[in-house]
Coordinates of C-alpha atoms (C1' of nucleotides) in Angstrom, one line a residue:
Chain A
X1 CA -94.9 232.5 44.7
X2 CA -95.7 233.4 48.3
X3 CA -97.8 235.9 49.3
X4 CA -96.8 239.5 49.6
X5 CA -95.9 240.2 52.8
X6 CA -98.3 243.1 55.1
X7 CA -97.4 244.2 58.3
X8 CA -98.7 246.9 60.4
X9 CA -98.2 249.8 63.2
X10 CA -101.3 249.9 65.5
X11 CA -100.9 253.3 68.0
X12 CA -103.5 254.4 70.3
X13 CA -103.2 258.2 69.3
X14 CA -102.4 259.2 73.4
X15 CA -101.1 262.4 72.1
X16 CA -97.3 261.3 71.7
X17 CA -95.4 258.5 69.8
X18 CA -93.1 256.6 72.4
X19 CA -90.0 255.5 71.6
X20 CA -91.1 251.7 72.3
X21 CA -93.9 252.2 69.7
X22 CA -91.3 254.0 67.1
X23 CA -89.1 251.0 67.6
X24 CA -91.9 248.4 66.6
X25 CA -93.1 250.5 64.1
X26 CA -89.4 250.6 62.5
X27 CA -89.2 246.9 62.4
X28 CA -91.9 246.8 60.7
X29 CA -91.3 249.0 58.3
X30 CA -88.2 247.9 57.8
X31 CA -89.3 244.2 57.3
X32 CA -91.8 245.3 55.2
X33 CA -89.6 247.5 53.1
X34 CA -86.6 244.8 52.9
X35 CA -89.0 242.2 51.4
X36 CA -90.9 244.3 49.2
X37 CA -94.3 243.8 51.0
X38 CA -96.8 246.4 52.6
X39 CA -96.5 248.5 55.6
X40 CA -99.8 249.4 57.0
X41 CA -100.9 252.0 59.7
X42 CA -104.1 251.5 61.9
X43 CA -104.8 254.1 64.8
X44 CA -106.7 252.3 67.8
X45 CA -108.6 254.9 68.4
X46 CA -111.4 252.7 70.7
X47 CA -110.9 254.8 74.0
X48 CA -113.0 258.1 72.8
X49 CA -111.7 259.4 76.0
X50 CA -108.0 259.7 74.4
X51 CA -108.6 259.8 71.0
X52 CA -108.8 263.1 69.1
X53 CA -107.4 263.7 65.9
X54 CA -104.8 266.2 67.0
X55 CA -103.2 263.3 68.7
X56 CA -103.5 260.8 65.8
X57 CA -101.7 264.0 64.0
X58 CA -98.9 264.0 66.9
X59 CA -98.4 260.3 65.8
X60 CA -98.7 260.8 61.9
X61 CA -95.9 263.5 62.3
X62 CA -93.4 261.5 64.4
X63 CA -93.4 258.9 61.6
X64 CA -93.4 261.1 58.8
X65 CA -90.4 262.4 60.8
X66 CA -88.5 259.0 61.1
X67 CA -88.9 258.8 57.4
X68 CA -91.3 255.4 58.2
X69 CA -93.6 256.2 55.1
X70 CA -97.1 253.6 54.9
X71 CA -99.0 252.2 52.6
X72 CA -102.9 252.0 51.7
X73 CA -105.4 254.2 53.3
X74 CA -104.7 254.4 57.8
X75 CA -107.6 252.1 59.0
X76 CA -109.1 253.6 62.5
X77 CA -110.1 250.9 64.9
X78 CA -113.4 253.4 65.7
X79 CA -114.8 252.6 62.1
X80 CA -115.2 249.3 62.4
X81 CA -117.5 249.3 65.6
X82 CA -120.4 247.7 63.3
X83 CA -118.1 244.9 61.9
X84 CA -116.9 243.7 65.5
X85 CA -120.3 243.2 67.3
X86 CA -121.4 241.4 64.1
X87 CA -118.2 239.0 64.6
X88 CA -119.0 238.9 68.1
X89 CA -122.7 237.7 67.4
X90 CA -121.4 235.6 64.8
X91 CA -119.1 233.9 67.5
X92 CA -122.0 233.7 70.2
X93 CA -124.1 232.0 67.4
X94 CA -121.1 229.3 66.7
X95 CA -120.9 228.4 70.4
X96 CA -117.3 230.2 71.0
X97 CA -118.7 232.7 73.0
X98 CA -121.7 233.5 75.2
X99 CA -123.6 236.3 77.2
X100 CA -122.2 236.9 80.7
X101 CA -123.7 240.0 82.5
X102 CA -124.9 241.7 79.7
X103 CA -121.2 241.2 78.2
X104 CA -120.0 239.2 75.2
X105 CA -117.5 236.7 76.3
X106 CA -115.3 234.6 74.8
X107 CA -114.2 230.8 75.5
X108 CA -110.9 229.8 75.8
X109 CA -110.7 225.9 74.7
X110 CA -108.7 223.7 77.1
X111 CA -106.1 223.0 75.3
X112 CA -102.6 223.8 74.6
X113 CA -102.0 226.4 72.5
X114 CA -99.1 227.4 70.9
X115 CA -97.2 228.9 68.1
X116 CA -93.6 229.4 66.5
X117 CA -92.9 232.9 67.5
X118 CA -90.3 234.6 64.9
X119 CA -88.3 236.2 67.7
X120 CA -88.8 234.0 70.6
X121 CA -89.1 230.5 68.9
X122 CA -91.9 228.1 70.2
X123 CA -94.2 229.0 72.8
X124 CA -96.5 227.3 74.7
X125 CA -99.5 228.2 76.6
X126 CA -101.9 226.2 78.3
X127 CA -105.6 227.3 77.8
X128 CA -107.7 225.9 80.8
X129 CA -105.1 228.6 82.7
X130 CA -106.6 231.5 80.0
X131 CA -109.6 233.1 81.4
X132 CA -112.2 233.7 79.4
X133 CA -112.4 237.2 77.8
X134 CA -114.8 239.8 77.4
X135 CA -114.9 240.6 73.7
X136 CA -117.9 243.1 73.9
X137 CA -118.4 244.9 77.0
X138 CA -122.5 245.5 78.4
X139 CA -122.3 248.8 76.4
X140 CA -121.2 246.8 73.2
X141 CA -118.3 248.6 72.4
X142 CA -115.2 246.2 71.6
X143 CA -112.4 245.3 73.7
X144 CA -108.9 245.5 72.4
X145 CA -108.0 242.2 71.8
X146 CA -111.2 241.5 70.2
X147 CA -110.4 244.5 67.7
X148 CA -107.0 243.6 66.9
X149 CA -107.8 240.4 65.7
X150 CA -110.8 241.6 63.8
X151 CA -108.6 244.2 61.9
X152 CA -106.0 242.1 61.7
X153 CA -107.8 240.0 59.7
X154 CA -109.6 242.5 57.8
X155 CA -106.3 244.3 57.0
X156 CA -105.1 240.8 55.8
X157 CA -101.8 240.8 57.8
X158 CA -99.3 238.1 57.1
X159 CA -97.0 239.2 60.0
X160 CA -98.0 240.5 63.2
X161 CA -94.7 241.8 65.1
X162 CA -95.4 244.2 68.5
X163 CA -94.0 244.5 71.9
X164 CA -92.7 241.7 73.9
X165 CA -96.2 242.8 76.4
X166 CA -98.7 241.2 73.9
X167 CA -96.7 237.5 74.5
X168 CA -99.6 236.8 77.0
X169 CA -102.4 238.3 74.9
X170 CA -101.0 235.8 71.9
X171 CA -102.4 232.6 72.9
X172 CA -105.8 234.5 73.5
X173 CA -106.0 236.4 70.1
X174 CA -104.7 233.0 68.4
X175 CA -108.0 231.3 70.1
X176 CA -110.1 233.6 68.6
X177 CA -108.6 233.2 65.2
X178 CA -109.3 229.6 65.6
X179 CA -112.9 229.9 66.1
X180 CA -113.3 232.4 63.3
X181 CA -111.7 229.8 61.3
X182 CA -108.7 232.4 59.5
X183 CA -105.2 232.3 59.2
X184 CA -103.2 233.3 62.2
X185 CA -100.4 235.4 60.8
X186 CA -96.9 234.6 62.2
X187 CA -96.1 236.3 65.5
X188 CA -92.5 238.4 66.6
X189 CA -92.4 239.8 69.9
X190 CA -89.7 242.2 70.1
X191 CA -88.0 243.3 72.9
X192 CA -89.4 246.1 75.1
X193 CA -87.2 249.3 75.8
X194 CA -86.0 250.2 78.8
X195 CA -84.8 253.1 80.9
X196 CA -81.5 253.2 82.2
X197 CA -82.1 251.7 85.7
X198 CA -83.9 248.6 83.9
X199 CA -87.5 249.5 84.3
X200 CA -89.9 250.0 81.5
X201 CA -89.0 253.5 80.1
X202 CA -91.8 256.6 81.7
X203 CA -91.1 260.2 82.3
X204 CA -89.4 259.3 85.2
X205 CA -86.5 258.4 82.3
X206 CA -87.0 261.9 80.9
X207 CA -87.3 262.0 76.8
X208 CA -89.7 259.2 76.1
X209 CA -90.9 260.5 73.2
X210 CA -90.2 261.2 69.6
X211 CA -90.7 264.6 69.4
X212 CA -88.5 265.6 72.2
X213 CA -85.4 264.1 70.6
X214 CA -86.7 265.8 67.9
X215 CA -86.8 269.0 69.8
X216 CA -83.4 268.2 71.5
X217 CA -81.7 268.4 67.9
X218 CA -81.4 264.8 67.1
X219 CA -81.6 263.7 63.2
X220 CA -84.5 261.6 62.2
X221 CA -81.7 259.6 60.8
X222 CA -79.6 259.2 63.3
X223 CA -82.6 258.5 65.8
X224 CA -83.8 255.4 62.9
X225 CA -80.3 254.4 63.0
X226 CA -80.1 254.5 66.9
X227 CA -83.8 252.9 67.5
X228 CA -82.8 250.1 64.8
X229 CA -80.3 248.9 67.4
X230 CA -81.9 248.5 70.3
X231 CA -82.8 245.4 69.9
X232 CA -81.4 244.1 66.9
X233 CA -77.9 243.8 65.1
X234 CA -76.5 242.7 62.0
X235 CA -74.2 239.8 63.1
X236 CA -71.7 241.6 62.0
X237 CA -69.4 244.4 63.8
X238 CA -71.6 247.1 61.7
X239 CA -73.5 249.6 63.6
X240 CA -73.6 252.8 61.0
X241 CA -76.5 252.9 58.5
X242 CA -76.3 256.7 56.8
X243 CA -79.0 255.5 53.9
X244 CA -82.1 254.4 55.0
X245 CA -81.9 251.7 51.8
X246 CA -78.8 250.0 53.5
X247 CA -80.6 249.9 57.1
X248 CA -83.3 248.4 55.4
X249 CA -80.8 245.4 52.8
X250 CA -79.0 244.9 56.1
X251 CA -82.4 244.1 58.2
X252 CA -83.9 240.5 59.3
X253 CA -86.4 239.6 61.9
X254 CA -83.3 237.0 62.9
X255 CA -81.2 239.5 64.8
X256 CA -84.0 240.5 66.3
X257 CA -82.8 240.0 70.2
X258 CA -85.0 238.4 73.0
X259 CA -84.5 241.1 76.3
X260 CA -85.4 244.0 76.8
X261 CA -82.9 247.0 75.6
X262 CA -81.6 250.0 77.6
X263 CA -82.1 253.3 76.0
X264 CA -78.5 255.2 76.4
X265 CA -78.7 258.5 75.7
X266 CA -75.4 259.3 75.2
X267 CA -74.9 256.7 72.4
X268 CA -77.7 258.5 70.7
X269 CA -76.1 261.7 71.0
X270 CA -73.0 260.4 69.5
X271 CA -74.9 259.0 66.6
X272 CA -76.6 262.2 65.9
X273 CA -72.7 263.8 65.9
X274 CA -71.4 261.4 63.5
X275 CA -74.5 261.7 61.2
X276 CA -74.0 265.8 61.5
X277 CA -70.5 265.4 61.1
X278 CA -70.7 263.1 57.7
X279 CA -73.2 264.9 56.6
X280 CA -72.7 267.2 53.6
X281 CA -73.7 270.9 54.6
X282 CA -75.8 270.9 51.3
X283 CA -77.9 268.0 52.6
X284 CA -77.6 269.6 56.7
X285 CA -78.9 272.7 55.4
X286 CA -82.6 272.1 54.8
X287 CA -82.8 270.5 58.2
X288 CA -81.5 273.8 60.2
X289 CA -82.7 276.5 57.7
X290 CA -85.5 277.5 59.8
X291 CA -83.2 278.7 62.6
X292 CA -80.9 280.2 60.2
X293 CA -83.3 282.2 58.5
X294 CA -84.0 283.3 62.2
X295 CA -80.8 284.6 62.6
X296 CA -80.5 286.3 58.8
X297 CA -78.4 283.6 57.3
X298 CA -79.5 283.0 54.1
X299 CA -77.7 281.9 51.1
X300 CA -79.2 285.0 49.5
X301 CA -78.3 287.1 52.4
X302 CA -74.6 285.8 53.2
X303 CA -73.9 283.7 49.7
X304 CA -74.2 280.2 49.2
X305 CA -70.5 279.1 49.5
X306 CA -70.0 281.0 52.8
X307 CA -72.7 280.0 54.1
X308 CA -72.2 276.1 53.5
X309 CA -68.6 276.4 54.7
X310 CA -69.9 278.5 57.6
X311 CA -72.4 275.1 58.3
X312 CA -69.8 272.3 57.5
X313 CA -67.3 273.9 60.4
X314 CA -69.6 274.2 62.9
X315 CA -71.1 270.8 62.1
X316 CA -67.9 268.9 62.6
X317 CA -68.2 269.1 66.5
X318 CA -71.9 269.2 67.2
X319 CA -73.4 266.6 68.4
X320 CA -77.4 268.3 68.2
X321 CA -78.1 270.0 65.5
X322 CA -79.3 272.7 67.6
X323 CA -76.5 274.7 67.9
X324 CA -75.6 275.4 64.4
X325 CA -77.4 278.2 63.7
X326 CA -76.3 280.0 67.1
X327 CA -73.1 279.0 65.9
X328 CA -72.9 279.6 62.3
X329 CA -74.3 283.4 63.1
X330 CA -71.5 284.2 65.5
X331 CA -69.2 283.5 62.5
X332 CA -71.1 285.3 59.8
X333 CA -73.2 287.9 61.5
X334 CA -71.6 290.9 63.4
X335 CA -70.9 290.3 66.8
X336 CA -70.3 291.9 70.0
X337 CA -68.2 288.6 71.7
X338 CA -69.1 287.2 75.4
X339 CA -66.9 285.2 76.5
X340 CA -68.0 281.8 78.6
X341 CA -66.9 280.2 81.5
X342 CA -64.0 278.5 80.0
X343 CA -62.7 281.5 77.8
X344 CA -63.1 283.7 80.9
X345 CA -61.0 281.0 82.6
X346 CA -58.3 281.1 80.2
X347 CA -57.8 284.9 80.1
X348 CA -57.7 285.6 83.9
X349 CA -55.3 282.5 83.8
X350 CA -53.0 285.5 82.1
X351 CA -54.6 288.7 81.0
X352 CA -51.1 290.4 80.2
X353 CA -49.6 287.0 77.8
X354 CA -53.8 287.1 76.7
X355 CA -53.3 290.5 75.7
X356 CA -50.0 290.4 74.2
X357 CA -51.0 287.8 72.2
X358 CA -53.9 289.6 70.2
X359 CA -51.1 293.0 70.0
X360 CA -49.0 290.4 68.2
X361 CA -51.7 288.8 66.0
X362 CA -53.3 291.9 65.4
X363 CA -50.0 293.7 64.3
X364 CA -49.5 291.2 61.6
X365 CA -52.8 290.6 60.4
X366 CA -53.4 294.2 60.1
X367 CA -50.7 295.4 58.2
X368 CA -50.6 292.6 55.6
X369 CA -51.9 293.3 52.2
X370 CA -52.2 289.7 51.0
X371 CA -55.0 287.2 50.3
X372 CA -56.8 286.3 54.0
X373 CA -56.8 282.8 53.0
X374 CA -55.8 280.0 55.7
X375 CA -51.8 279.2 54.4
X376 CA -51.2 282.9 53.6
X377 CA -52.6 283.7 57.5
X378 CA -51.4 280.5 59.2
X379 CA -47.6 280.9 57.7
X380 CA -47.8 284.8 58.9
X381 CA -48.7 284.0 61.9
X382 CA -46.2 281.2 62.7
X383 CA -43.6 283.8 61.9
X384 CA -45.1 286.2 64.2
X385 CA -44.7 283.6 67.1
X386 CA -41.3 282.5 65.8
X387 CA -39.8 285.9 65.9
X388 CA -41.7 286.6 69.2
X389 CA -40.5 283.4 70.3
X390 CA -43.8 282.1 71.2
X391 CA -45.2 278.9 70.7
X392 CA -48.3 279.3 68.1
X393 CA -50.6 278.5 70.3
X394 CA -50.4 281.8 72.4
X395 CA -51.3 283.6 69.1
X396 CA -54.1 281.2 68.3
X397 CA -55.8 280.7 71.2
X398 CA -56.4 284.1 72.0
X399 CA -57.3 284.7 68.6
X400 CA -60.2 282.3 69.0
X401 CA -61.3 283.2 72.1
X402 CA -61.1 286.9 70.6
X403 CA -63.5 286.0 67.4
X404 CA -65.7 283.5 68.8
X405 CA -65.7 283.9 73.1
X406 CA -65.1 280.1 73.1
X407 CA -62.3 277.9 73.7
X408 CA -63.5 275.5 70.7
X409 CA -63.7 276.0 67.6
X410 CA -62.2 275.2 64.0
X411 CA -58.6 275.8 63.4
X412 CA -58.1 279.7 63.6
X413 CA -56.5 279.5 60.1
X414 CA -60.4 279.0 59.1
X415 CA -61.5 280.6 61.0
X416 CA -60.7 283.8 60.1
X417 CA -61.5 284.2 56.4
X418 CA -65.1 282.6 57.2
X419 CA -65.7 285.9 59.2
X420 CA -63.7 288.1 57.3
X421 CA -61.0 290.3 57.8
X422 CA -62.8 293.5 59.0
X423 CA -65.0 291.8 61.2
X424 CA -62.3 289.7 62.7
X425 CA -60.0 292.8 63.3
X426 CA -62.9 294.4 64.7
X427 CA -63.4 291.7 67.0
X428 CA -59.4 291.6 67.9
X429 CA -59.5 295.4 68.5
X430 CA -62.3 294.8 71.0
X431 CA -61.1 292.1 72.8
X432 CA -58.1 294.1 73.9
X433 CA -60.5 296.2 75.6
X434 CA -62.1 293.7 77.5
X435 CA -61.7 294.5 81.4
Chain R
rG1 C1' -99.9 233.9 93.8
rG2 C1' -100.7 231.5 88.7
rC3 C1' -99.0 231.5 83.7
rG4 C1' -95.4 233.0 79.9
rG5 C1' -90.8 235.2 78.6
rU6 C1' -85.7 236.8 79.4
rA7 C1' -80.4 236.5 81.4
rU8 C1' -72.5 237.9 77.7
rC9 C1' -68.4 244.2 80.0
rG10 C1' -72.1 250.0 83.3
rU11 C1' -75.0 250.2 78.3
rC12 C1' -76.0 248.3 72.9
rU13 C1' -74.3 243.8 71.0
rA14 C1' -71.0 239.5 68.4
rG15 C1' -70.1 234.6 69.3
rG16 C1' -70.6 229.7 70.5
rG17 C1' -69.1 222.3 73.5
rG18 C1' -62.2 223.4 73.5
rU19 C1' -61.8 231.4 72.0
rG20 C1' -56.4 235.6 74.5
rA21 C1' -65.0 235.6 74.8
rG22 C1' -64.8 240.2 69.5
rG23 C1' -67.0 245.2 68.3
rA24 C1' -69.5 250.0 69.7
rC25 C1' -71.1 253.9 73.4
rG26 C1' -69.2 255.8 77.9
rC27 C1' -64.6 256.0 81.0
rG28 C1' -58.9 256.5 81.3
rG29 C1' -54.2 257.1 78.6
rC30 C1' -51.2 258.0 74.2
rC31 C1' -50.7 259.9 69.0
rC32 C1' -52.2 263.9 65.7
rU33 C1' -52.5 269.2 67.0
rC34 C1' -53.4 276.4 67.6
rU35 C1' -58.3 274.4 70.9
rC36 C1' -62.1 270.9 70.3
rA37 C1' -64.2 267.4 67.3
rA38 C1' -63.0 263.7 63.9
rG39 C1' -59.4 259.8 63.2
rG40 C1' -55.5 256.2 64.9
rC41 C1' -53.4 253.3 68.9
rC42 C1' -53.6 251.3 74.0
rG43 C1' -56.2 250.2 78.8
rA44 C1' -59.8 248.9 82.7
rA45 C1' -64.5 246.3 82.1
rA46 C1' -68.8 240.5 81.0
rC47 C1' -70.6 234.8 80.0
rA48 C1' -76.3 235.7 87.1
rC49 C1' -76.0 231.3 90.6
rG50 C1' -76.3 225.9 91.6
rG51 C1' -76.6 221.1 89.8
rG52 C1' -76.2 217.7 85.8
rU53 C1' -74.7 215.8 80.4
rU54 C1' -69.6 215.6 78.6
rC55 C1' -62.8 214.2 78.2
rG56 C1' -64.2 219.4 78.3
rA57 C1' -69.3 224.0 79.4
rU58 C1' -70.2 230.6 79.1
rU59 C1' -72.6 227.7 75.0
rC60 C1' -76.9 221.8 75.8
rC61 C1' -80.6 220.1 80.0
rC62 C1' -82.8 221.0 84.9
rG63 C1' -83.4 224.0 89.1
rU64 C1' -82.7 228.7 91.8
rU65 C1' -82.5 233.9 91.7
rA66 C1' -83.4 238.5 89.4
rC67 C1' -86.0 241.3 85.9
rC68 C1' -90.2 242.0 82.5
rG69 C1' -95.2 240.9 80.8
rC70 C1' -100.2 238.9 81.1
rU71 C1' -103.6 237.5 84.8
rA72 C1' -109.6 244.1 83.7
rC73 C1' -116.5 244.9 80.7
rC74 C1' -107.5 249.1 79.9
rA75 C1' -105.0 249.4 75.5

RNA sequence: GGCGGUAUCGUCUAGGGGUGAGGACGCGGCCCUCUCAAGGCCGAAACACGGGUUCGAUUCCCGUUACCGCUACCA
């Protein structure tokens, strides 16, 4: 039986979790997961400068976010200071590396090296063209790839896949494994992400990090479904993974692509709509209570079943989460209505057939004594228009703009039992006093 | 500069010696319809260039170009 399979995710805590690093990090979790082997996390926390533990938090939070759970203790690159300059002495003492300047330095052998890449396929690199590397600077401390390899041993890695950056540092690291005399894992090199004009993705690109899509009202979900395919695909046509378990049966280091990927926003965005929009509002709800508690929407406060009906709505056409508790109070809160631009727009188009239609809608709705449900409303007022000669939709319209000061929103039908027959009569009433 | 890597619609991708080069986002149109979203249908849109190999290359090989990375006592 083969070995179990350990993989790892090795940030520098710089105080945010990019994208590009989410993106590795997925694949390796989602290799991990898909072939029942271990998912490791290491901080490279070396450069004291950067490092501080809120920032290793920043990191710890954005995957916990993404849902990418590890395994075994987190190894920090800092702790194993002693370890490395042993190695290192170890390695001047076997002839593979010698004192230059007070620094430790390592010799590349002239000779090819190379190695069957699990992304890229073979690659070649010829070692007389390799510098020779400081593994320990004057001061002792370790240089990165030193570390890596030395914890990559240590953490007893099988598979080592990381940006498409560390092809060049391969052949070095792959050296040093030689001289130590351990197993060189097998190397991926996935693709690096881009920005939209092709460069490597900074601030200039805006969002770079995790936690501003996070902020912007994207679902983890959608953003692991989004992130998984940038870079990779099934083979097939499929591009929708709402359970994490069928992202991770449908992964395979195979489809992993060679060139860089563009980060498109607006593909993300519409992911994160179809997620909110297939989403049950039982399962939505835990994700945008906080801002509905904000507003006093509660399940105690407005009842369960209004409340998830209030959610499911409004979730049909967002497309951030964001907006649902904004949008869900302006259905089951009191309201006084503003209108905006476009609602403005369509009443000055006609403020006399405007107002005629609420004195229409109004008349009918008021007087009725039946149930406010969405036939009984909907059949009343297609009769009101009929006898009015009207087409419905110079009820309706008003009607929404009346209740909501938008030009969007569910069909009015449903809309008006969700916010209830006073309130919505109130909110008619008013609107025919708009100047 | 040297070394390494990459190259299919604007973007994410499928495919692969003979295809009408497929899907998705975005864009345009139509249907549905009280608006929007969702959904359905349709449309515009791609094999970087030049040489080979071959009966036939977008696919294989070589070169060119472009882009990316490494070339630090950064990570």
């Amino acid at each position: 039986m083969a070995d179990q399979i350990r993989v790892r995710f090795a940030p520098s805590p710089t105080g945010y979790l990019h994208v590009g690093g989410a993106r590795t990090a997925l694949f390796n979790w989602l290799f991990a997961r898909k072939m029942g082997g271990k998912f490791l996390l290491r901080i490279e926390d070396t450069d004291r400068e950067r490092s501080s533990p809120e920032h290793t938090q920043v990191i710890l939070d954005g995957m916990a976010w993404l849902g990418l759970d590890h395994d075994e203790d987190i190894v920090f690159q800092g702790a194993g200071l002693e370890r490395h300059q042993a190695i290192a002495d170890q390695l001047i003492e076997s002839g593979h590396a010698y004192l230059d300047d007070g620094a430790t330095r390592f010799r590349i052998p002239d000779e090819s090296i190379s190695w069957d890449d699990a992304v890229l396929g073979n690659v070649t690199f010829d070692g007389a063209g390799i510098d020779d590397l400081v593994i320990l600077r004057s001061d002792r401390t370790p240089t990165y790839n030193f570390s890596v390899v030395c914890d990559d041993i240590e953490m007893k890695l099988t598979h080592v896949l990381r940006g498409n950056d560390h092809t060049s540092n391969t052949p070095k690291q792959i050296a040093i494994y030689n001289a130590l005399g351990a197993t060189i894992p097998t190397f991926g090199h996935v693709p690096m992400i881009h920005g939209i004009d092709g460069k490597k993705m900074s601030k200039r690109h805006g969002a770079t990090a995790v936690g501003d899509y996070r902020n912007e009202g994207i679902l983890p979900a959608a953003m692991r479904n989004f992130l998984s395919l940038l870079g990779w695909g099934t083979g097939d046509d499929r591009e929708l993974f709402f359970k994490a378990e069928e992202l991770i049966e449908a992964f395979s280091i195979k489809g992993i692509q060679k060139k860089a990927a563009v980060f498109d926003p607006a593909k993300l965005e519409w992911m994160n709509g179809q997620y909110i929009s297939h989403m049950k509002p039982e399962d939505l709800y835990p994700l945008v209570s906080q801002g509905l508690s904000a507003e006093g929407l509660t399940p105690e406060a407005k009842g369960k079943e209004r409340l998830m009906s209030a959610i499911s709505a409004v979730a049909e056409r967002a497309r951030s989460v964001h907006v649902i508790p904004e949008r869900v109070a302006l259905r089951l809160n009191p309201q006084t209505i503003s209108l905006d631009e476009k609602a403005t727009g369509f009443r000055n188009k006609n403020v006399e057939a405007f107002n005629q239609g609420l004195s229409l809608s109004l008349e009918c709705l008021d007087e009725t004594d039946e149930p406010w449900t969405p036939d009984v409303i909907g059949d009343q007022l297609k009769a009101a228009a009929l006898t009015a000669e009207l087409g419905v939709g110079k009820l309706m319209q008003p009607i929404r703009i009346a209740l909501t000061g938008m030009t969007v929103s569910e069909s009015v039908t449903d809309l008006l039992p969700l916010i209830g027959k006073e309130e919505s009569l109130k909110r008619l009433r008013e609107a025919l006093n708009w100047d």
